[in-house]
XYZ file of C-alpha atoms in Angstrom:
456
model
C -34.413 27.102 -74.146
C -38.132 27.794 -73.816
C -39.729 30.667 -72.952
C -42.827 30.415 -72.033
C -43.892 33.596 -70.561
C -42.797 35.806 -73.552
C -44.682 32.773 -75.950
C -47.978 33.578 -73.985
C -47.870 37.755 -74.284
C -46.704 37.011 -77.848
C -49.868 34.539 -78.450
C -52.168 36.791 -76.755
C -51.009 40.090 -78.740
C -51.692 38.113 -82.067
C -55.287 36.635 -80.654
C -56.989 39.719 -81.255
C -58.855 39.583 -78.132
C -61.066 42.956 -76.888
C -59.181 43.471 -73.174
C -61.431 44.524 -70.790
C -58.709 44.046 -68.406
C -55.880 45.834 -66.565
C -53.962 47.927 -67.052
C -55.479 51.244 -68.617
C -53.437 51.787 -71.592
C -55.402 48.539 -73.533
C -52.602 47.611 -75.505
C -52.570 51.180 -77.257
C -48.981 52.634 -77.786
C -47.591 55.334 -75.703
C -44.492 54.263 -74.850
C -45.061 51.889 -77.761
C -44.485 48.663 -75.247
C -47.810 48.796 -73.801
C -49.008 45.664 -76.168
C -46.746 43.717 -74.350
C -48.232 45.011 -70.912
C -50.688 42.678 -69.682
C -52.187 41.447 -65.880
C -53.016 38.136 -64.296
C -55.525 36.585 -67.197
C -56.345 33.452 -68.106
C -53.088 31.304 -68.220
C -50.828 33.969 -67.648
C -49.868 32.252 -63.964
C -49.687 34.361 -60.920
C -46.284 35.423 -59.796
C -47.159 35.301 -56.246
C -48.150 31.336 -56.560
C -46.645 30.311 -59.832
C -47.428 27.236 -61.294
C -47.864 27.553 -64.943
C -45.462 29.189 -67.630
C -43.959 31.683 -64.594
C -43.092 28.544 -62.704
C -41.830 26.707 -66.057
C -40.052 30.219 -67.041
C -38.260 30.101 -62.831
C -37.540 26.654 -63.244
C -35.553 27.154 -66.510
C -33.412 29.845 -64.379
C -32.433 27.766 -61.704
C -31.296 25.081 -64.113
C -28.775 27.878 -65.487
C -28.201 29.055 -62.238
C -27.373 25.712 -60.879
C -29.629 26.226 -57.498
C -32.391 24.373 -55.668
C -34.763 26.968 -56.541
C -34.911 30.142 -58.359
C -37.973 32.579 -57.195
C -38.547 36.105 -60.165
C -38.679 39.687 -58.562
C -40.244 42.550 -60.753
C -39.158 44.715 -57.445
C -35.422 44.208 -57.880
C -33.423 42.198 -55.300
C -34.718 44.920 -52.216
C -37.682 42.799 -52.432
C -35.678 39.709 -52.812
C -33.307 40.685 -49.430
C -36.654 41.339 -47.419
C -37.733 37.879 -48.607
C -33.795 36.263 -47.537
C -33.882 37.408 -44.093
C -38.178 36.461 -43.386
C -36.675 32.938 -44.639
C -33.564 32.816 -42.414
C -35.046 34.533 -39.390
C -38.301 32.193 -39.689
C -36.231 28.555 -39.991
C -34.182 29.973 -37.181
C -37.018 30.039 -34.813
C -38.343 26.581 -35.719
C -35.024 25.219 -34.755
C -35.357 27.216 -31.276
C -33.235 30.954 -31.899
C -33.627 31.351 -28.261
C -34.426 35.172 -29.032
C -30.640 35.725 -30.796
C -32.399 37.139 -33.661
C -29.808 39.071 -35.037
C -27.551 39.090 -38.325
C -23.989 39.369 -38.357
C -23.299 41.304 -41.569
C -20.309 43.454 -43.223
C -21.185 47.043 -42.920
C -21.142 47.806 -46.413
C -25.295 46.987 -46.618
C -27.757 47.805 -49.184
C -30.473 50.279 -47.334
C -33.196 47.697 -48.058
C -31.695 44.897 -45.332
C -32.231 47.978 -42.732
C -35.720 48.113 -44.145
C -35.996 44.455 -43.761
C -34.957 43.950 -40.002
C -36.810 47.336 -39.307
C -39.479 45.657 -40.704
C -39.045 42.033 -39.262
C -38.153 43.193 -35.740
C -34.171 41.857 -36.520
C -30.815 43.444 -35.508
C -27.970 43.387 -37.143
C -24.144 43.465 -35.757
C -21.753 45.350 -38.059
C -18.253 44.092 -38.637
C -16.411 46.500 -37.797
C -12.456 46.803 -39.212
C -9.791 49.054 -40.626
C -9.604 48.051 -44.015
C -12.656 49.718 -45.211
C -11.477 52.948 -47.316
C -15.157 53.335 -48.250
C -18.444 53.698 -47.501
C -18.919 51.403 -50.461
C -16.524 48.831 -49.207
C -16.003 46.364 -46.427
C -12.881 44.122 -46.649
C -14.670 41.695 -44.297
C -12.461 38.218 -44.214
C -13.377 34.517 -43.162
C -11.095 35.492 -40.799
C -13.236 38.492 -39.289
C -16.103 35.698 -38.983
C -14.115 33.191 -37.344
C -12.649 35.216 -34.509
C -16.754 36.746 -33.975
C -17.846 33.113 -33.742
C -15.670 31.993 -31.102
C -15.669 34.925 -28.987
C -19.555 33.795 -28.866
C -18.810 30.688 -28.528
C -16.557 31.114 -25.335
C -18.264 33.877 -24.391
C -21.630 31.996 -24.482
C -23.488 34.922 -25.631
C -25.362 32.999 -28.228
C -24.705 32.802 -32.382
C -26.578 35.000 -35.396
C -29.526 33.739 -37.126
C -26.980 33.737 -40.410
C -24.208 35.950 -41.490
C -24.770 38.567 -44.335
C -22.033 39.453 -46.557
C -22.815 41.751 -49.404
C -20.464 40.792 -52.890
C -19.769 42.045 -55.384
C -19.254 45.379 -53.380
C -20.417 48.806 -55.498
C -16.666 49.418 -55.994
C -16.322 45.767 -57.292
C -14.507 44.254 -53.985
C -15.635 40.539 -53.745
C -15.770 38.812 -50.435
C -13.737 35.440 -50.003
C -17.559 33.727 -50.170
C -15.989 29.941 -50.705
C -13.984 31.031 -47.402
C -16.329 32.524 -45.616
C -19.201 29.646 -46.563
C -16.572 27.360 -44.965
C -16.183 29.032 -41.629
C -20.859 29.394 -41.073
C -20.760 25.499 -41.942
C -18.132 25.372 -38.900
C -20.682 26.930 -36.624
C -23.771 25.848 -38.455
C -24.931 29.453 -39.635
C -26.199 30.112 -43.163
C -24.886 32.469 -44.935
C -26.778 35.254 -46.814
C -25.221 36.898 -49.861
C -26.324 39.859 -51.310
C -25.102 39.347 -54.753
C -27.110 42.492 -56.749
C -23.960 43.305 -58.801
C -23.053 39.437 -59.692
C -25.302 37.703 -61.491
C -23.074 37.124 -64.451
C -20.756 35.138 -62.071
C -22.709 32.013 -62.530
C -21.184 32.021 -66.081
C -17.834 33.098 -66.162
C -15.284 30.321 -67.183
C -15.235 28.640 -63.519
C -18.230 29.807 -61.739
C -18.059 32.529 -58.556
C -21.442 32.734 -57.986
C -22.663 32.246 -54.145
C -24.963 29.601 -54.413
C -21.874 27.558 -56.329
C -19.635 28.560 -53.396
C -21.721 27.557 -50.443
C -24.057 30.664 -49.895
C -27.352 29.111 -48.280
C -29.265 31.986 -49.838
C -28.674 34.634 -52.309
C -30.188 37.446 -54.716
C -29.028 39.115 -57.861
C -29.925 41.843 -59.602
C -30.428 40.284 -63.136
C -30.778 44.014 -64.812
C -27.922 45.048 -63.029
C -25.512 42.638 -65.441
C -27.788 40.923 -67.713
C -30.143 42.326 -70.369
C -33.351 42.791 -68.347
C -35.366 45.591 -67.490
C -34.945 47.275 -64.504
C -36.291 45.146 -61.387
C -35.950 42.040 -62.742
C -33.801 40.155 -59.891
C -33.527 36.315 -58.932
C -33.819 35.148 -55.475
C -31.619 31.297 -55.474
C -31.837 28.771 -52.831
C -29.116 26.591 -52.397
C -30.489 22.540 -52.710
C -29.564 22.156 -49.259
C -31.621 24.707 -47.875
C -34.524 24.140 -50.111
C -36.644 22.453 -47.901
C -36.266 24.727 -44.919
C -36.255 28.289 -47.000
C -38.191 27.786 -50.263
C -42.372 28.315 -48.713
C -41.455 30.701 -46.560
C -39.503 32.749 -49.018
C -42.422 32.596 -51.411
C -44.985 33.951 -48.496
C -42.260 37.152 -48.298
C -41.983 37.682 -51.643
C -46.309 37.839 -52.143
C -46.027 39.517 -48.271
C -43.776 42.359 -49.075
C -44.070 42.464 -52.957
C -46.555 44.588 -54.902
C -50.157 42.662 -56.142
C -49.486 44.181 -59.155
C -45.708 42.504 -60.782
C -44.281 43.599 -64.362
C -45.469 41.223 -66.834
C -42.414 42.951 -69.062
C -39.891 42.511 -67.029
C -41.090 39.117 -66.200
C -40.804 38.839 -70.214
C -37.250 40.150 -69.720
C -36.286 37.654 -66.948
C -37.938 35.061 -69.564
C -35.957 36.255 -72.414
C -32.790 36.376 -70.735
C -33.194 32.866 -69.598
C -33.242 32.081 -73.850
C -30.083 34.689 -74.471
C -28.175 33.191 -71.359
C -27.923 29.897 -73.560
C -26.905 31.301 -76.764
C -22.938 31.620 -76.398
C -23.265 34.308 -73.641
C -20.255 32.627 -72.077
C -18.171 33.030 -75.240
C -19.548 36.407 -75.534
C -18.726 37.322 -71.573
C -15.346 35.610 -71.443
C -14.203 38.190 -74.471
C -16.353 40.915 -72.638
C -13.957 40.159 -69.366
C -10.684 40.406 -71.931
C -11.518 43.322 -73.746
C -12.416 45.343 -69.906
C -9.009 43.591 -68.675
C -6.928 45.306 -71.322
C -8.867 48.606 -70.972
C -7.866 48.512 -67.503
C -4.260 47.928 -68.329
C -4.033 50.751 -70.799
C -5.384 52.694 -67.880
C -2.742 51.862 -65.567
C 0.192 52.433 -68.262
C -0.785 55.555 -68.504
C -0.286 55.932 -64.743
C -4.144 56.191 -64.035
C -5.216 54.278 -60.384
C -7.460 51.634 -61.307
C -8.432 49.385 -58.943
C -8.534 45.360 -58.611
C -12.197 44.321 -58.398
C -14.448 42.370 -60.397
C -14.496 41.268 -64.091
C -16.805 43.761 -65.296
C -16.246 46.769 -63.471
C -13.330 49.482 -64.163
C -13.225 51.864 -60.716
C -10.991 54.381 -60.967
C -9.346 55.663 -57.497
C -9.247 59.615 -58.757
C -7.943 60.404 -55.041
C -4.990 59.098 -56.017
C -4.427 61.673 -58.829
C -6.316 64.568 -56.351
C -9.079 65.380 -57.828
C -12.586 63.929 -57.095
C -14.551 61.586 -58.748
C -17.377 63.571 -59.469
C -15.302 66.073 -61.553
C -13.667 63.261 -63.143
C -16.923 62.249 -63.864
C -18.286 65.870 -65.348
C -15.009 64.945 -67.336
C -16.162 62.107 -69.212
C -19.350 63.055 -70.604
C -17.436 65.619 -72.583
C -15.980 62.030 -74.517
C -19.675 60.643 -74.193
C -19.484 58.499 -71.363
C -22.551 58.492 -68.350
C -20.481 56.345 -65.381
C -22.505 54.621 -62.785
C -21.797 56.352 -59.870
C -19.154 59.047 -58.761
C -17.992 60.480 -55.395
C -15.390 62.040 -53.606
C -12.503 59.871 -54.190
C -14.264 57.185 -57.268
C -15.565 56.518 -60.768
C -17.309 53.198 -61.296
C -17.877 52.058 -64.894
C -20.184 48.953 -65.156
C -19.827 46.602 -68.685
C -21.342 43.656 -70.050
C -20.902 42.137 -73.580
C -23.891 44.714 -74.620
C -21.333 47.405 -74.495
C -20.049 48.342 -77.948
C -16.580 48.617 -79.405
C -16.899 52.598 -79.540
C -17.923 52.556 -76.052
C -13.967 51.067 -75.684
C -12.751 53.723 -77.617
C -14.780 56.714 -75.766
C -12.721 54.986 -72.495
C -9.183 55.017 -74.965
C -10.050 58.448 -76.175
C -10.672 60.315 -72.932
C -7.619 58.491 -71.056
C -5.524 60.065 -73.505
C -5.954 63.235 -72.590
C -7.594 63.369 -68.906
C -6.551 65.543 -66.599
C -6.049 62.298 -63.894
C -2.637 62.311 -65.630
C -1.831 65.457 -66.512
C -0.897 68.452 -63.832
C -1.441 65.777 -61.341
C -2.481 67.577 -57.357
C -2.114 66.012 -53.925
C -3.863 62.761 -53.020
C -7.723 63.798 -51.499
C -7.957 62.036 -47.691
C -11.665 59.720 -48.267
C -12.476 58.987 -44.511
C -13.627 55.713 -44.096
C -16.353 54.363 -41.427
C -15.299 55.066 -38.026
C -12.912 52.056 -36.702
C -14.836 52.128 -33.357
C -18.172 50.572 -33.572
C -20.817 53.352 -33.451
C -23.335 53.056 -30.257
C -26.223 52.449 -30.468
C -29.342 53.745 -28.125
C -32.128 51.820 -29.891
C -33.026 48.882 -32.212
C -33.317 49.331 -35.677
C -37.245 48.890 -35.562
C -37.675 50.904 -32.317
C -35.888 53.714 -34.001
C -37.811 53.496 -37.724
C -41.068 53.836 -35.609
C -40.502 55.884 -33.524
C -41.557 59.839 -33.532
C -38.795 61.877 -36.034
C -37.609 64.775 -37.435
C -35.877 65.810 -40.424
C -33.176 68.252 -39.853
C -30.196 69.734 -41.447
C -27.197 67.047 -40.920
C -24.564 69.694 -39.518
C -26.913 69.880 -36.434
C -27.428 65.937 -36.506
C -23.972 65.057 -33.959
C -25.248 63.204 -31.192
C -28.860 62.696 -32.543
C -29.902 59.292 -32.770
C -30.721 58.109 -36.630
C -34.411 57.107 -37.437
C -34.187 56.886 -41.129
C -31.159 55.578 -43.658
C -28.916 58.055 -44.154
C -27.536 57.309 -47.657
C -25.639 58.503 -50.728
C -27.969 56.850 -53.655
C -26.147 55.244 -55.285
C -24.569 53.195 -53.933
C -27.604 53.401 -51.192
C -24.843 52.102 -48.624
C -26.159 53.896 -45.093
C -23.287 55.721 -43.666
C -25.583 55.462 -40.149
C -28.033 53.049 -39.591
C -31.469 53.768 -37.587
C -30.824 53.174 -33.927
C -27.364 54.568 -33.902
C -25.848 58.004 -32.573
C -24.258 59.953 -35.190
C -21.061 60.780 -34.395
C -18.121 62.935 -36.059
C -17.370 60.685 -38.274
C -20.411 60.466 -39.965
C -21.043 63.751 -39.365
C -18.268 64.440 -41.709
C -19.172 61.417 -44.443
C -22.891 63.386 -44.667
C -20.767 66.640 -45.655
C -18.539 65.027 -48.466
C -21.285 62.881 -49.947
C -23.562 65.948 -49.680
C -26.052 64.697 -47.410
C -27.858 68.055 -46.859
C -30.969 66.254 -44.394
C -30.782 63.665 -41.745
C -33.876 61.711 -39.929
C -33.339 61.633 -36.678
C -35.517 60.576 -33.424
C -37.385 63.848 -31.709
């Protein structure tokens, strides 16, 4: 496959050209990738209107994504989720919203869709349920949306804009998105995916991604899974919303996006389009075997690893009683840096980069960790509260209104103004508008949330 954008910084580096041009650096090494760094010259396409090699380069993605459109973000997919719900929220008022501007959305939320409807004037209406064990996870079900829909429905209180499900979950839960897809074309609702953690998906032996299993509108993370630099995410339209979402996405994107985007990692996002069609599905189908029989050595040796997607190992450490963050402090000793840790997790990431002594760090420190040896008392890990938290003002209201940051053990009964997260995941354990209550209260304490914004 072609790639054009790469081809162009590649011709340009070799043209010998004097650039009196952004950025600064001139091509001179400091990092030593800086003659790679160029701006918006002479046919290097504008990101923001692309229709040169960036458009050529987004076109080539969507034909290995398998989507009606593929849009590049050098700002990760919190710039891409801003630019989902502007495109949902705009069609929905051309086809007469009737002021319902609202999302209905599993609670388990990246920070940056509170940014978005702070920033677009939207609400949002949290599933609330039992099953969550997690501030990381919510077991939301077709189910869940079904019984929502037709309370509405008899109720006569009116329907969402679209319903937001975020899958692959940071502790690798995915939703049932085929099911769930099924149940918003029931009620004519689009459905929104927040797929940061699945971009590989697309390529596994039978396809999971979102757009393949009726999502109307989804973003990855590309350097979350994929070799590309960090912010380089996809934003897909599904064909049959392509006509409705596609220019209005593209305004969000230049409307909430910097002037300024990555010319490396749109190299990277190029690139990866080229390395996607060189036996990466070989390559990922024995990445997904290899982390499968990791994960069953872990569990012979009596080790609580958790079912969740193909290339993620999570490790419930509760189980065993000690935390995850020790277990954590654990592994580096072996040479291991996990993705994130917390009170009751560890959450390895992999992809076919991964090497074979990276498996055998895993092998080596299983043998001997302490999560099997002189085992202690399963930790409690509170989940979200199972009553829905009340709220005193909207999300926007709340974001601009006057604040104060003060220590959370004096935040019970204050009303949040800012996220309140543990980063990573960046999952808001209260969202801006609501009243903190005990339970969260308690969630700041174990996840060490020391400071808490809070309307004054």
């Amino acid at each position: 496959m072609e790639t054009p954008v790469y081809d162009f910084v590649t011709g340009y580096m070799s043209s010998g050209m004097s650039r009196f041009h952004m950025p600064g650096h001139k091509g001179q090494p400091f990092l030593g990738c800086e003659c790679r760094d160029i701006t918006e010259i002479e046919g290097a396409d504008v990101l923001s209107m692309a229709g040169g090699i960036i458009a050529e380069s987004q076109y080539n993605a969507s034909h290995l994504f398998c989507t009606g459109s593929t849009l590049y973000s050098t700002e990760g997919s919190s710039l891409c989720i801003k630019a989902m719900l502007m495109a949902v929220l705009e069609d929905a008022r051309k086809h007469g919203s009737k002021g319902n501007e609202y999302i209905l959305a599993a609670r388990n939320v990246h920070r940056s869709m509170v940014d978005a409807c702070a920033l677009l004037g939207m609400e949002t209406e949290f599933i609330i349920n039992n099953r969550s064990g997690s501030i990381c996870e919510s077991m939301v079900t077709p189910k869940d949306i079904e019984n929502i829909l037709e309370y509405k429905k008899k109720e006569g209180t009116g329907n969402p804009v679209a319903v937001y499900i975020t899958s692959p979950g940071y502790l690798g839960d995915i939703a049932d998105i085929e099911g769930i897809a099924g149940i918003c074309e029931r009620y004519s609702l689009p459905l929104v995916v927040d797929n940061a953690h699945g971009a590989y998906l697309a390529f596994l032996e039978e396809s999971r991604h979102p757009i393949k299993l009726g999502a109307a509108i989804c973003c990855d993370s590309a350097h979350k899974t994929l070799p590309v630099l960090t912010g380089g995410a996809y934003l897909h339209i599904s064909g049959r919303y392509l006509e409705r979402y596609l220019e209005t996405a593209r305004r969000a994107l230049a409307l909430f996006g910097s002037t300024s985007p990555s010319y490396l990692v749109m190299q990277s996002l190029d690139l990866c389009n080229q390395y996607l069609t060189e036996n990466y599905r070989e390559r990922l189908s024995a990445c997904v075997n290899a982390v499968n029989s990791i994960k069953e050595d872990l569990k012979g040796k009596g080790i609580c690893v958790m079912d969740t997607e193909p290339l993620k190992i999570v490790i419930n450490t509760a189980c065993a009683g000690y935390t995850g963050t020790e277990t954590c402090a654990a592994m580096r000793e072996y040479g291991i840096e996990c993705e994130y840790a917390d009170a009751g997790y560890v959450v390895l990431m992999v992809t076919p980069e991964n090497t074979k002594e990276d498996f055998t760090r895993i092998k080596e420190w299983a043998g001997s960790t302490f999560l099997i040896h002189n085992k202690k008392n399963r930790l409690a890990i509170p989940g979200f509260s199972l009553k829905p938290p009340q709220r005193e003002m909207t999300i926007r209201e709340a974001v601009f209104s006057p604040s104060v940051l003060i220590d959370a053990r004096e935040s019970l009964g204050r009303i949040c103004a800012a996220e309140t997260v543990s980063c990573p995941p960046a999952v808001p354990v209260a969202v801006c508008g609501e009243v903190i209550n005990q339970d969260m209260a308690e969630l700041f304490r174990i996840y060490n949330i020391k400071k808490v914004c809070v309307v004054s």
